[in-house]
CSV table of C-alpha atoms in Angstrom, one decimal:
chain,number,residue,atom,x,y,z
A,158,MET,CA,-2.3,61.8,-58.1
A,159,ALA,CA,-4.0,65.2,-58.2
A,160,GLY,CA,-2.4,66.3,-54.9
A,161,GLU,CA,1.1,65.7,-56.4
A,162,ARG,CA,0.5,67.8,-59.5
A,163,GLY,CA,1.0,71.5,-59.8
A,164,THR,CA,-1.8,74.0,-59.4
A,165,THR,CA,-1.7,74.8,-63.1
A,166,ASP,CA,-2.4,71.2,-64.0
A,167,ILE,CA,-5.3,71.1,-61.7
A,168,LEU,CA,-6.8,74.3,-63.0
A,169,ASN,CA,-6.4,73.1,-66.5
A,170,ALA,CA,-8.3,70.0,-65.4
A,171,ALA,CA,-11.0,72.2,-63.9
A,172,VAL,CA,-11.5,73.8,-67.3
A,173,ARG,CA,-12.2,70.4,-68.7
A,174,VAL,CA,-14.8,69.8,-66.0
A,175,ARG,CA,-16.6,73.0,-66.9
A,176,GLU,CA,-16.6,71.9,-70.5
A,177,ALA,CA,-18.0,68.5,-69.6
A,178,ALA,CA,-20.7,70.2,-67.5
A,179,ARG,CA,-21.7,72.4,-70.4
A,180,THR,CA,-22.0,69.4,-72.8
A,181,ALA,CA,-24.0,67.5,-70.1
A,182,THR,CA,-26.3,70.5,-69.6
A,183,SER,CA,-27.0,70.7,-73.3
A,184,GLY,CA,-27.7,66.9,-73.5
A,185,ALA,CA,-24.7,66.3,-75.8
A,186,THR,CA,-23.1,64.0,-73.2
A,187,GLY,CA,-24.0,62.3,-69.9
A,188,VAL,CA,-23.3,63.5,-66.4
A,189,ASP,CA,-20.8,60.6,-66.2
A,190,THR,CA,-18.4,62.7,-68.3
A,191,VAL,CA,-18.4,65.3,-65.6
A,192,LEU,CA,-17.3,62.8,-63.0
A,193,ALA,CA,-14.7,61.4,-65.3
A,194,ALA,CA,-13.3,65.0,-65.8
A,195,LEU,CA,-13.4,65.5,-62.0
A,196,SER,CA,-11.1,62.6,-61.5
A,197,GLU,CA,-8.3,64.7,-63.2
A,198,VAL,CA,-8.9,67.4,-60.6
A,199,MET,CA,-8.9,65.1,-57.6
A,200,GLU,CA,-8.2,61.4,-57.8
A,201,TYR,CA,-11.1,59.7,-56.0
A,202,ASP,CA,-12.1,56.1,-55.2
A,203,HIS,CA,-15.8,56.7,-55.4
A,204,ALA,CA,-18.0,59.6,-56.6
A,205,SER,CA,-21.5,60.6,-57.4
A,206,LEU,CA,-23.6,63.4,-58.7
A,207,THR,CA,-27.2,63.4,-57.6
A,208,ARG,CA,-30.3,65.4,-58.2
A,209,TRP,CA,-32.7,66.3,-55.4
A,210,ASP,CA,-36.3,65.3,-56.1
A,211,PRO,CA,-38.4,67.6,-53.9
A,212,ARG,CA,-41.6,65.7,-54.5
A,213,ARG,CA,-40.3,62.3,-53.5
A,214,ARG,CA,-37.9,63.9,-51.0
A,215,ARG,CA,-34.9,61.9,-52.0
A,216,HIS,CA,-31.8,62.1,-54.2
A,217,ARG,CA,-31.5,60.5,-57.6
A,218,THR,CA,-28.1,59.4,-58.8
A,219,LEU,CA,-27.3,60.8,-62.2
A,220,ALA,CA,-23.8,59.3,-62.3
A,221,GLY,CA,-21.8,57.4,-59.7
A,222,SER,CA,-19.4,54.7,-58.8
A,223,TYR,CA,-20.3,53.9,-55.2
A,224,PRO,CA,-21.4,50.3,-54.3
A,225,ASP,CA,-25.1,49.7,-54.3
A,226,GLU,CA,-25.5,50.0,-50.5
A,227,ALA,CA,-23.7,53.3,-50.5
A,228,THR,CA,-25.7,54.6,-53.4
A,229,HIS,CA,-28.9,53.6,-51.7
A,230,TYR,CA,-27.9,55.5,-48.6
A,231,ILE,CA,-27.0,58.6,-50.6
A,232,GLU,CA,-30.3,58.6,-52.3
A,233,THR,CA,-32.6,57.8,-49.4
A,234,GLY,CA,-30.8,58.4,-46.1
A,235,LEU,CA,-28.1,61.0,-46.5
A,236,HIS,CA,-30.5,64.0,-46.1
A,237,ARG,CA,-31.4,62.7,-42.7
A,238,ASP,CA,-27.9,62.1,-41.6
A,239,PRO,CA,-26.6,64.2,-38.6
A,240,MET,CA,-23.7,65.4,-40.7
A,241,PHE,CA,-26.1,66.7,-43.3
A,242,SER,CA,-27.3,69.5,-41.1
A,243,VAL,CA,-24.0,71.3,-41.4
A,244,LEU,CA,-24.1,71.2,-45.2
A,245,HIS,CA,-27.3,73.2,-45.7
A,246,SER,CA,-25.6,76.6,-46.1
A,247,PRO,CA,-24.6,77.5,-49.7
A,248,ALA,CA,-21.8,79.5,-48.2
A,249,ARG,CA,-20.0,76.5,-46.7
A,250,GLY,CA,-18.3,75.5,-49.9
A,251,GLY,CA,-18.4,71.8,-49.2
A,252,LEU,CA,-17.7,69.6,-46.1
A,253,TRP,CA,-14.4,67.7,-46.2
A,254,LEU,CA,-14.4,64.5,-44.3
A,255,ARG,CA,-11.2,65.2,-42.4
A,256,ASP,CA,-12.6,68.5,-41.2
A,257,VAL,CA,-15.7,67.0,-39.6
A,258,PRO,CA,-15.7,67.0,-35.8
A,259,GLY,CA,-15.2,63.6,-34.3
A,260,HIS,CA,-18.6,63.6,-32.5
A,261,LEU,CA,-20.4,64.1,-35.8
A,262,LEU,CA,-18.5,61.2,-37.4
A,263,ALA,CA,-19.4,59.0,-34.4
A,264,ALA,CA,-23.1,59.9,-34.8
A,265,SER,CA,-23.2,59.5,-38.6
A,266,PRO,CA,-24.7,56.3,-39.9
A,267,GLY,CA,-23.4,57.3,-43.3
A,268,PHE,CA,-19.8,57.3,-42.1
A,269,GLN,CA,-19.9,54.5,-39.6
A,270,GLN,CA,-22.0,52.0,-41.7
A,271,VAL,CA,-21.3,53.1,-45.3
A,272,LEU,CA,-18.0,54.9,-45.8
A,273,ARG,CA,-15.9,53.4,-43.0
A,274,PRO,CA,-16.4,49.8,-44.3
A,275,LEU,CA,-15.1,51.0,-47.7
A,276,GLY,CA,-11.9,52.3,-46.1
A,277,ILE,CA,-12.8,55.9,-46.9
A,278,GLU,CA,-10.5,58.4,-45.1
A,279,ASP,CA,-11.2,61.7,-46.9
A,280,GLY,CA,-13.4,63.4,-49.5
A,281,VAL,CA,-16.0,66.1,-49.9
A,282,ALA,CA,-19.8,66.4,-49.8
A,283,GLN,CA,-20.9,69.5,-51.6
A,284,CYS,CA,-24.6,70.7,-51.7
A,285,LEU,CA,-25.5,72.4,-55.0
A,286,PHE,CA,-27.8,75.4,-55.1
A,287,ALA,CA,-29.5,77.2,-58.0
A,288,ALA,CA,-29.1,81.0,-58.2
A,289,ASP,CA,-32.5,81.5,-56.7
A,290,GLY,CA,-31.6,79.4,-53.6
A,291,ARG,CA,-33.2,76.1,-54.6
A,292,TYR,CA,-31.3,73.0,-53.5
A,293,VAL,CA,-30.9,71.0,-56.6
A,294,GLY,CA,-28.4,68.2,-55.8
A,295,MET,CA,-25.2,67.1,-54.4
A,296,LEU,CA,-21.6,66.1,-55.2
A,297,ASN,CA,-19.9,63.3,-53.2
A,298,LEU,CA,-16.3,62.4,-53.7
A,299,SER,CA,-14.6,59.8,-51.5
A,300,THR,CA,-10.9,58.7,-51.3
A,301,ARG,CA,-9.0,56.2,-49.2
A,302,ARG,CA,-6.1,58.6,-48.9
A,303,VAL,CA,-6.0,61.8,-46.8
A,304,LEU,CA,-5.7,65.0,-48.8
A,305,SER,CA,-3.4,67.7,-47.4
A,306,THR,CA,-5.2,70.8,-46.4
A,307,SER,CA,-2.9,72.7,-48.8
A,308,ASP,CA,-3.9,70.5,-51.7
A,309,PRO,CA,-5.1,72.8,-54.5
A,310,ALA,CA,-7.8,70.3,-55.5
A,311,ARG,CA,-9.7,71.2,-52.4
A,312,ALA,CA,-10.2,74.8,-53.4
A,313,VAL,CA,-10.7,73.9,-57.1
A,314,VAL,CA,-13.5,71.5,-56.4
A,315,THR,CA,-15.3,74.3,-54.6
A,316,LEU,CA,-14.8,76.7,-57.5
A,317,LEU,CA,-16.5,74.2,-59.8
A,318,THR,CA,-19.8,74.4,-57.9
A,319,GLU,CA,-21.6,76.5,-60.5
A,320,ALA,CA,-20.7,74.2,-63.3
A,321,LEU,CA,-21.7,71.1,-61.3
A,322,THR,CA,-25.0,72.8,-60.4
A,323,ALA,CA,-25.8,73.3,-64.0
A,324,ALA,CA,-25.0,69.7,-64.8
A,325,VAL,CA,-27.5,68.3,-62.3
A,326,THR,CA,-30.3,70.9,-62.9
A,327,PRO,CA,-33.1,69.8,-65.2
A,328,ASN,CA,-33.2,71.7,-68.5
A,329,THR,CA,-37.0,72.2,-68.2
A,330,ASP,CA,-39.4,72.5,-65.4
A,331,PRO,CA,-41.8,69.4,-65.2
A,332,THR,CA,-44.7,71.8,-65.1
A,333,PRO,CA,-43.8,74.8,-67.4
A,334,GLY,CA,-45.3,78.1,-66.5
A,335,LYS,CA,-46.1,77.0,-62.9
A,336,ALA,CA,-43.9,77.2,-59.8
A,337,GLY,CA,-43.6,73.8,-58.1
A,338,PRO,CA,-43.7,73.3,-54.4
A,339,PRO,CA,-41.0,75.1,-52.4
A,340,ALA,CA,-37.8,73.2,-52.9
A,341,PRO,CA,-35.8,72.3,-49.8
A,342,VAL,CA,-32.4,73.6,-48.9
A,343,CYS,CA,-30.6,70.3,-48.3
A,344,GLY,CA,-33.8,68.6,-47.2
A,345,PRO,CA,-36.0,70.8,-45.1
A,346,GLY,CA,-38.7,72.8,-46.8
A,347,VAL,CA,-37.0,76.3,-46.8
A,348,ARG,CA,-37.8,78.8,-49.5
A,349,GLY,CA,-34.3,80.4,-49.9
A,350,PRO,CA,-30.7,80.0,-48.8
A,351,ASP,CA,-30.7,79.9,-45.0
A,352,GLY,CA,-34.4,80.6,-44.8
A,353,LEU,CA,-34.4,84.0,-46.7
A,354,SER,CA,-37.8,85.1,-47.9
A,355,PRO,CA,-38.4,86.1,-51.5
A,356,ARG,CA,-38.3,89.8,-50.5
A,357,GLU,CA,-35.1,89.3,-48.5
A,358,LEU,CA,-33.5,87.6,-51.5
A,359,GLN,CA,-34.6,90.6,-53.6
A,360,VAL,CA,-33.0,93.0,-51.2
A,361,LEU,CA,-29.9,90.8,-51.0
A,362,ALA,CA,-29.6,91.0,-54.7
A,363,GLU,CA,-29.9,94.8,-54.7
A,364,LEU,CA,-27.0,95.0,-52.2
A,365,THR,CA,-24.6,93.9,-54.9
A,366,THR,CA,-25.1,97.3,-56.7
A,367,GLY,CA,-23.8,99.2,-53.7
A,368,GLY,CA,-26.9,101.3,-53.5
A,369,THR,CA,-28.2,103.1,-50.4
A,370,ASN,CA,-31.3,102.0,-48.6
A,371,ARG,CA,-33.2,104.8,-50.3
A,372,GLU,CA,-32.0,103.8,-53.7
A,373,ILE,CA,-33.0,100.2,-53.1
A,374,ALA,CA,-36.3,101.3,-51.7
A,375,GLU,CA,-37.0,103.3,-54.9
A,376,ARG,CA,-36.3,100.3,-57.1
A,377,LEU,CA,-38.4,98.0,-55.0
A,378,TYR,CA,-41.3,100.4,-54.2
A,379,VAL,CA,-40.9,100.1,-50.5
A,380,ALA,CA,-39.9,102.5,-47.7
A,381,PRO,CA,-36.2,102.9,-46.9
A,382,ARG,CA,-37.0,101.8,-43.3
A,383,THR,CA,-38.4,98.6,-44.7
A,384,VAL,CA,-35.2,98.0,-46.7
A,385,GLY,CA,-33.2,98.6,-43.5
A,386,THR,CA,-35.3,96.0,-41.6
A,387,HIS,CA,-34.8,93.4,-44.4
A,388,ILE,CA,-31.1,94.0,-44.3
A,389,GLU,CA,-31.0,93.5,-40.5
A,390,HIS,CA,-32.9,90.2,-41.0
A,391,ILE,CA,-30.5,89.1,-43.8
A,392,LEU,CA,-27.4,89.8,-41.7
A,393,ALA,CA,-28.9,87.9,-38.8
A,394,LYS,CA,-29.9,84.8,-40.9
A,395,LEU,CA,-26.6,84.7,-42.8
A,396,ASP,CA,-24.5,85.5,-39.7
A,397,LEU,CA,-22.7,88.3,-41.5
A,398,PRO,CA,-21.3,91.5,-40.0
A,399,ASN,CA,-22.3,94.1,-42.6
A,400,ARG,CA,-24.0,94.8,-45.9
A,401,ALA,CA,-20.7,94.6,-47.8
A,402,ALA,CA,-20.3,91.0,-46.6
A,403,ALA,CA,-23.9,90.3,-47.6
A,404,ALA,CA,-23.2,91.7,-51.1
A,405,ALA,CA,-20.2,89.4,-51.4
A,406,ARG,CA,-22.3,86.4,-50.3
A,407,ALA,CA,-24.9,87.3,-53.0
A,408,ALA,CA,-22.2,87.6,-55.6
A,409,ALA,CA,-20.8,84.2,-54.6
A,410,TRP,CA,-24.3,82.7,-54.9
A,411,GLY,CA,-24.8,84.2,-58.4
A,412,ILE,CA,-27.7,86.4,-57.1
A,413,ALA,CA,-28.1,89.6,-59.1
A,414,PRO,CA,-30.8,92.3,-59.2
A,415,ASP,CA,-33.5,92.0,-61.8
A,416,PRO,CA,-32.9,94.6,-64.5
A,417,GLY,CA,-36.7,94.9,-64.8
A,418,ALA,CA,-37.1,96.3,-61.3
A,419,HIS,CA,-36.9,100.1,-61.9
A,420,PRO,CA,-38.8,103.1,-60.6
A,421,SER,CA,-40.2,103.8,-64.1
A,422,GLY,CA,-42.0,100.4,-64.2
A,423,PRO,CA,-43.4,97.7,-62.1
A,424,PRO,CA,-40.9,95.7,-60.1
A,425,ARG,CA,-40.1,92.1,-61.0
A,426,PRO,CA,-38.9,89.7,-58.3
A,427,VAL,CA,-35.5,88.1,-58.5
A,428,SER,CA,-36.7,85.0,-56.6
A,429,ARG,CA,-38.3,82.1,-58.3
A,430,SER,CA,-41.7,83.3,-57.3
A,431,ARG,CA,-43.6,84.5,-60.4
A,432,SER,CA,-45.8,86.9,-58.5
A,433,ARG,CA,-44.7,90.1,-56.8
A,434,PRO,CA,-43.7,89.3,-53.3
A,435,GLY,CA,-45.1,91.4,-50.4
A,436,PRO,CA,-42.9,93.9,-48.6
């Protein structure tokens, strides 16, 4: 079992997951190879990788081993489950079943009617977000045994989020050259992580440089006071204490400033919007 192996073994297995994700992204192999590699990181009884379809507002299973009833619920009902509301933040790093408060489990049709009859005792549900904040899919791993909170597999699965996101993200946009409808963050129609606007995402990205409000304002062609206001909103929406914590959050999400945004030329937004956002 993964929990009985050393951390080095699990980290080596994680490297194989990343390689499987790269080959799946390139189309050389299927997403099922990613789940197979994940079984070496954490021994599971059932697993699935799904892609969120914002137009049909449902998940589509790319690879999975759940029974048909559970697969159907993951695809069509999971995003409406009461437990799903606590998954919407990219900062959470996955929700482990044994960490879910009892009242949420009691109110969850997914657990009571789908997982519990399968004898599931533990596992993780991990929402996957693109760098621009779009919700793109989900990883579900379920096991009939309880994992220790010190099991290194718990942390390693979270560290693989970026690779898993790449594996479920389509290689091409279905309408090249055009931005589709705002993609939801785990269901609801929100434009960015935790409701951040395109300009707030842009300011959040700039915080990773360590620049002052004035320096950021010069890059984005806005007033320093406007930057300060955006930062206040960012901290409030992300429930963070200071700009350093916000910069760390941006780095964890893979959000970086656009090198094209510079005082000597017109700014380019870092969000997925293709037009310059308003201040």
